Amino acid sequence: MADDLRLVDVQTEHLDDVLRVRSRSFGLMDSGSRDEWLSNNQVFIDDRRMLGVMDGDELVASARYWPFEQWWGGRKVRMAGVAGVVVAPEYRGRGVGSMVMRGALARAVEQGYPLSALYPATTVIYRHLGYEFGGGRFRYTFPAAELRSLGGKEVSVRRAGPADAGRFLELAGQLHSSGRSNGPLVWPEAKVAEWLGEDNSFCYLAEDGFVVYGWQNGKLRVEELIAGSEATVRALWSIVGSGSSISTDVEAYISPDDPAHLLIAMEADKHAVIEHWMLRVLDAPAAISARGFAPGASLEVDLELDDSELSTNTGRWHLSVSGGSGSLTRVESTGDALRLGSRGLTALYAGTPLASVRKAGLAWGGAAADDGAIDTAFSGSTAYMLDYF
Ligand SMILES: CC(C)(COP(=O)(O)OP(=O)(O)OC[C@H]1O[C@@H](n2cnc3c(N)ncnc32)[C@H](O)[C@@H]1OP(=O)(O)O)[C@@H](O)C(=O)NCCC(=O)NCCS
């Protein structure tokens, strides 16, 4: 095997190679999904968001990222959502995966993304590159009969479809901003419209909320439910629960902090499923200034960052938080400061208590007396996503 490995931008003519490596990594794709996959990937190629590794004239690895925004502290932060990381089996275990991922990280930085996130199949490679757990995708199960009796009949609700994509995004935006959400993704409007138009998307819209649900393995499953008032929470869940004669349980992707948990009885004996996703701060000052912080928090503290992959983050910084906003500015000061690598900074950014970050060996130094104020600044609701990508 000639080792003439080089990083490239994937081109349309490489897609057959990508598909071959992908099949050997994730399983075969049915012929119906192939066309959608090809047209999606053409957009990644056009936007230079798909990187590959070539050996001679053969493509042996690839990775790409979605142009997402993600809510942090109730503000939208641009986030490169890495997916489709694949290496041909005969090339694994010798740095090819790391090479293609480094290419994707460098491109995301160049394109101005302060954050990146991904769903890891293994954490090892991504931790080496500075990613750490950021949050989860939580799936809960509720007895449908409980949902059916939640009421809310006074709320007017209508069927919705692709033409309502803009309104869906607007409502989600209002609620994530006022609720200071952490973690949910913002998809491009065209993708939202596609999703609302799917045969298995049953969409209902109220004045201040919406629900999208469908069938999954013989059960009803809520993909997203957003509501701005108790009456609408009750109305939308009870629409889903009206299917209780066929689907005795309803599964739902929702936040662990969703009001549903406080309203619905009989959840106690049901299992929850959590898929963890990882996050990486790519551009520390941009990531800090883009997100929202706890509104009452005020913080002035020096940080010493050491980022072995993205050296522009390395060095001494001053973190200032007040009025719900933060900034990170370079300082020349010396002496003790809270020291963090990329994984420690990322865990903190995602709301992990500093005591846990320290005990995992991902933060050192600084005045322990500052830890409480730092935790308060980064605190908020549990970071979650509804979507897998
Ligand atoms: C996961 C994958 C992309 C890694 O590619 P690779 O070229 O083997 O990775 P590298 O050689 O750069 O390895 C980087 C580090 O990750 C570790 N690693 C790689 N694959 C691993 C696995 N399956 N389990 C545990 N650790 C793994 C390596 O040991 C290495 O760590 P080390 O330096 O401490 O030994 C590749 O195995 C693959 O394509 N797998 C199938 C598809 C898949 O799972 N993709 C990831 C989706 S998130």
mmCIF file of N, CA and C and ligand atoms in Angstrom, residues 25-26 85-87 92-98 119-122 124-126 128, ligand 1:
data_model
loop_
_atom_site.group_PDB
_atom_site.id
_atom_site.type_symbol
_atom_site.label_atom_id
_atom_site.label_comp_id
_atom_site.label_asym_id
_atom_site.label_seq_id
_atom_site.Cartn_x
_atom_site.Cartn_y
_atom_site.Cartn_z
ATOM 1 N N SER A 25 -18.194 1.366 6.842
ATOM 2 C CA SER A 25 -18.145 1.934 8.198
ATOM 3 C C SER A 25 -19.493 1.851 8.904
ATOM 4 N N PHE A 26 -20.556 2.210 8.173
ATOM 5 C CA PHE A 26 -21.865 2.344 8.837
ATOM 6 C C PHE A 26 -22.899 1.337 8.338
ATOM 7 N N VAL A 85 -17.674 10.874 9.681
ATOM 8 C CA VAL A 85 -16.218 10.676 9.785
ATOM 9 C C VAL A 85 -15.958 9.203 9.501
ATOM 10 N N VAL A 86 -15.315 8.916 8.385
ATOM 11 C CA VAL A 86 -15.082 7.513 8.003
ATOM 12 C C VAL A 86 -13.683 7.329 7.430
ATOM 13 N N VAL A 87 -13.089 6.199 7.807
ATOM 14 C CA VAL A 87 -11.768 5.833 7.293
ATOM 15 C C VAL A 87 -11.908 4.412 6.745
ATOM 16 N N ARG A 92 -7.224 2.226 8.931
ATOM 17 C CA ARG A 92 -7.500 2.671 10.307
ATOM 18 C C ARG A 92 -6.320 2.417 11.233
ATOM 19 N N GLY A 93 -6.280 3.179 12.324
ATOM 20 C CA GLY A 93 -5.281 2.923 13.372
ATOM 21 C C GLY A 93 -3.908 3.471 13.067
ATOM 22 N N ARG A 94 -3.810 4.358 12.082
ATOM 23 C CA ARG A 94 -2.507 4.984 11.851
ATOM 24 C C ARG A 94 -2.605 6.474 11.532
ATOM 25 N N GLY A 95 -3.570 7.092 12.191
ATOM 26 C CA GLY A 95 -3.597 8.559 12.162
ATOM 27 C C GLY A 95 -4.408 9.174 11.034
ATOM 28 N N VAL A 96 -5.049 8.354 10.176
ATOM 29 C CA VAL A 96 -5.786 8.931 9.036
ATOM 30 C C VAL A 96 -7.049 9.654 9.516
ATOM 31 N N GLY A 97 -7.755 9.049 10.492
ATOM 32 C CA GLY A 97 -8.951 9.698 11.046
ATOM 33 C C GLY A 97 -8.589 11.040 11.669
ATOM 34 N N SER A 98 -7.494 11.074 12.412
ATOM 35 C CA SER A 98 -7.063 12.337 13.030
ATOM 36 C C SER A 98 -6.710 13.363 11.954
ATOM 37 N N TYR A 119 -21.690 13.710 17.378
ATOM 38 C CA TYR A 119 -22.089 12.509 18.120
ATOM 39 C C TYR A 119 -20.973 11.485 17.945
ATOM 40 N N PRO A 120 -20.268 11.135 19.011
ATOM 41 C CA PRO A 120 -19.115 10.249 18.860
ATOM 42 C C PRO A 120 -19.506 8.774 18.868
ATOM 43 N N ALA A 121 -18.909 8.008 17.944
ATOM 44 C CA ALA A 121 -19.047 6.552 18.027
ATOM 45 C C ALA A 121 -17.975 6.018 18.978
ATOM 46 N N THR A 122 -16.860 6.734 19.101
ATOM 47 C CA THR A 122 -15.830 6.462 20.114
ATOM 48 C C THR A 122 -15.306 7.822 20.549
ATOM 49 N N VAL A 124 -12.339 8.446 21.959
ATOM 50 C CA VAL A 124 -10.868 8.577 22.062
ATOM 51 C C VAL A 124 -10.305 9.580 21.055
ATOM 52 N N ILE A 125 -10.618 9.370 19.791
ATOM 53 C CA ILE A 125 -10.044 10.234 18.746
ATOM 54 C C ILE A 125 -10.459 11.698 18.969
ATOM 55 N N TYR A 126 -11.706 11.898 19.387
ATOM 56 C CA TYR A 126 -12.199 13.273 19.518
ATOM 57 C C TYR A 126 -11.636 13.952 20.768
ATOM 58 N N HIS A 128 -8.671 13.383 21.936
ATOM 59 C CA HIS A 128 -7.306 13.771 21.538
ATOM 60 C C HIS A 128 -7.319 15.115 20.810
HETATM 61 C C1 LIG B 1 -13.324 5.929 14.209
HETATM 62 C C2 LIG B 1 -12.396 6.083 13.009
HETATM 63 C C3 LIG B 1 -12.839 7.289 12.174
HETATM 64 C C4 LIG B 1 -10.978 6.327 13.529
HETATM 65 O O1 LIG B 1 -10.088 6.484 12.458
HETATM 66 P P1 LIG B 1 -8.524 6.045 12.595
HETATM 67 O O2 LIG B 1 -7.837 6.447 11.356
HETATM 68 O O3 LIG B 1 -8.449 4.627 13.010
HETATM 69 O O4 LIG B 1 -8.101 6.998 13.823
HETATM 70 P P2 LIG B 1 -6.614 7.387 14.281
HETATM 71 O O5 LIG B 1 -5.639 6.347 13.802
HETATM 72 O O6 LIG B 1 -6.352 8.796 13.893
HETATM 73 O O7 LIG B 1 -6.781 7.257 15.854
HETATM 74 C C5 LIG B 1 -6.792 8.354 16.742
HETATM 75 C C6 LIG B 1 -6.975 7.811 18.151
HETATM 76 O O8 LIG B 1 -8.278 7.228 18.283
HETATM 77 C C7 LIG B 1 -8.155 5.886 18.745
HETATM 78 N N1 LIG B 1 -9.220 5.098 18.124
HETATM 79 C C8 LIG B 1 -9.491 4.980 16.812
HETATM 80 N N2 LIG B 1 -10.536 4.145 16.632
HETATM 81 C C9 LIG B 1 -10.908 3.721 17.837
HETATM 82 C C10 LIG B 1 -11.927 2.838 18.309
HETATM 83 N N3 LIG B 1 -12.763 2.220 17.460
HETATM 84 N N4 LIG B 1 -12.028 2.638 19.634
HETATM 85 C C11 LIG B 1 -11.181 3.244 20.507
HETATM 86 N N5 LIG B 1 -10.211 4.107 20.116
HETATM 87 C C12 LIG B 1 -10.086 4.329 18.811
HETATM 88 C C13 LIG B 1 -6.796 5.466 18.303
HETATM 89 O O9 LIG B 1 -6.315 4.378 19.097
HETATM 90 C C14 LIG B 1 -5.994 6.718 18.519
HETATM 91 O O10 LIG B 1 -5.712 6.906 19.884
HETATM 92 P P3 LIG B 1 -4.223 6.635 20.486
HETATM 93 O O11 LIG B 1 -3.334 7.563 19.715
HETATM 94 O O12 LIG B 1 -4.355 6.996 21.927
HETATM 95 O O13 LIG B 1 -3.966 5.193 20.245
HETATM 96 C C15 LIG B 1 -12.363 4.822 12.123
HETATM 97 O O14 LIG B 1 -12.050 3.714 12.928
HETATM 98 C C16 LIG B 1 -13.675 4.510 11.413
HETATM 99 O O15 LIG B 1 -13.879 4.926 10.271
HETATM 100 N N6 LIG B 1 -14.554 3.741 12.070
HETATM 101 C C17 LIG B 1 -15.869 3.368 11.538
HETATM 102 C C18 LIG B 1 -16.798 4.577 11.426
HETATM 103 C C19 LIG B 1 -16.893 5.393 12.688
HETATM 104 O O16 LIG B 1 -17.071 4.860 13.781
HETATM 105 N N7 LIG B 1 -16.767 6.718 12.548
HETATM 106 C C20 LIG B 1 -16.847 7.647 13.639
HETATM 107 C C21 LIG B 1 -18.214 8.179 13.712
HETATM 108 S S1 LIG B 1 -18.339 9.364 15.026
#
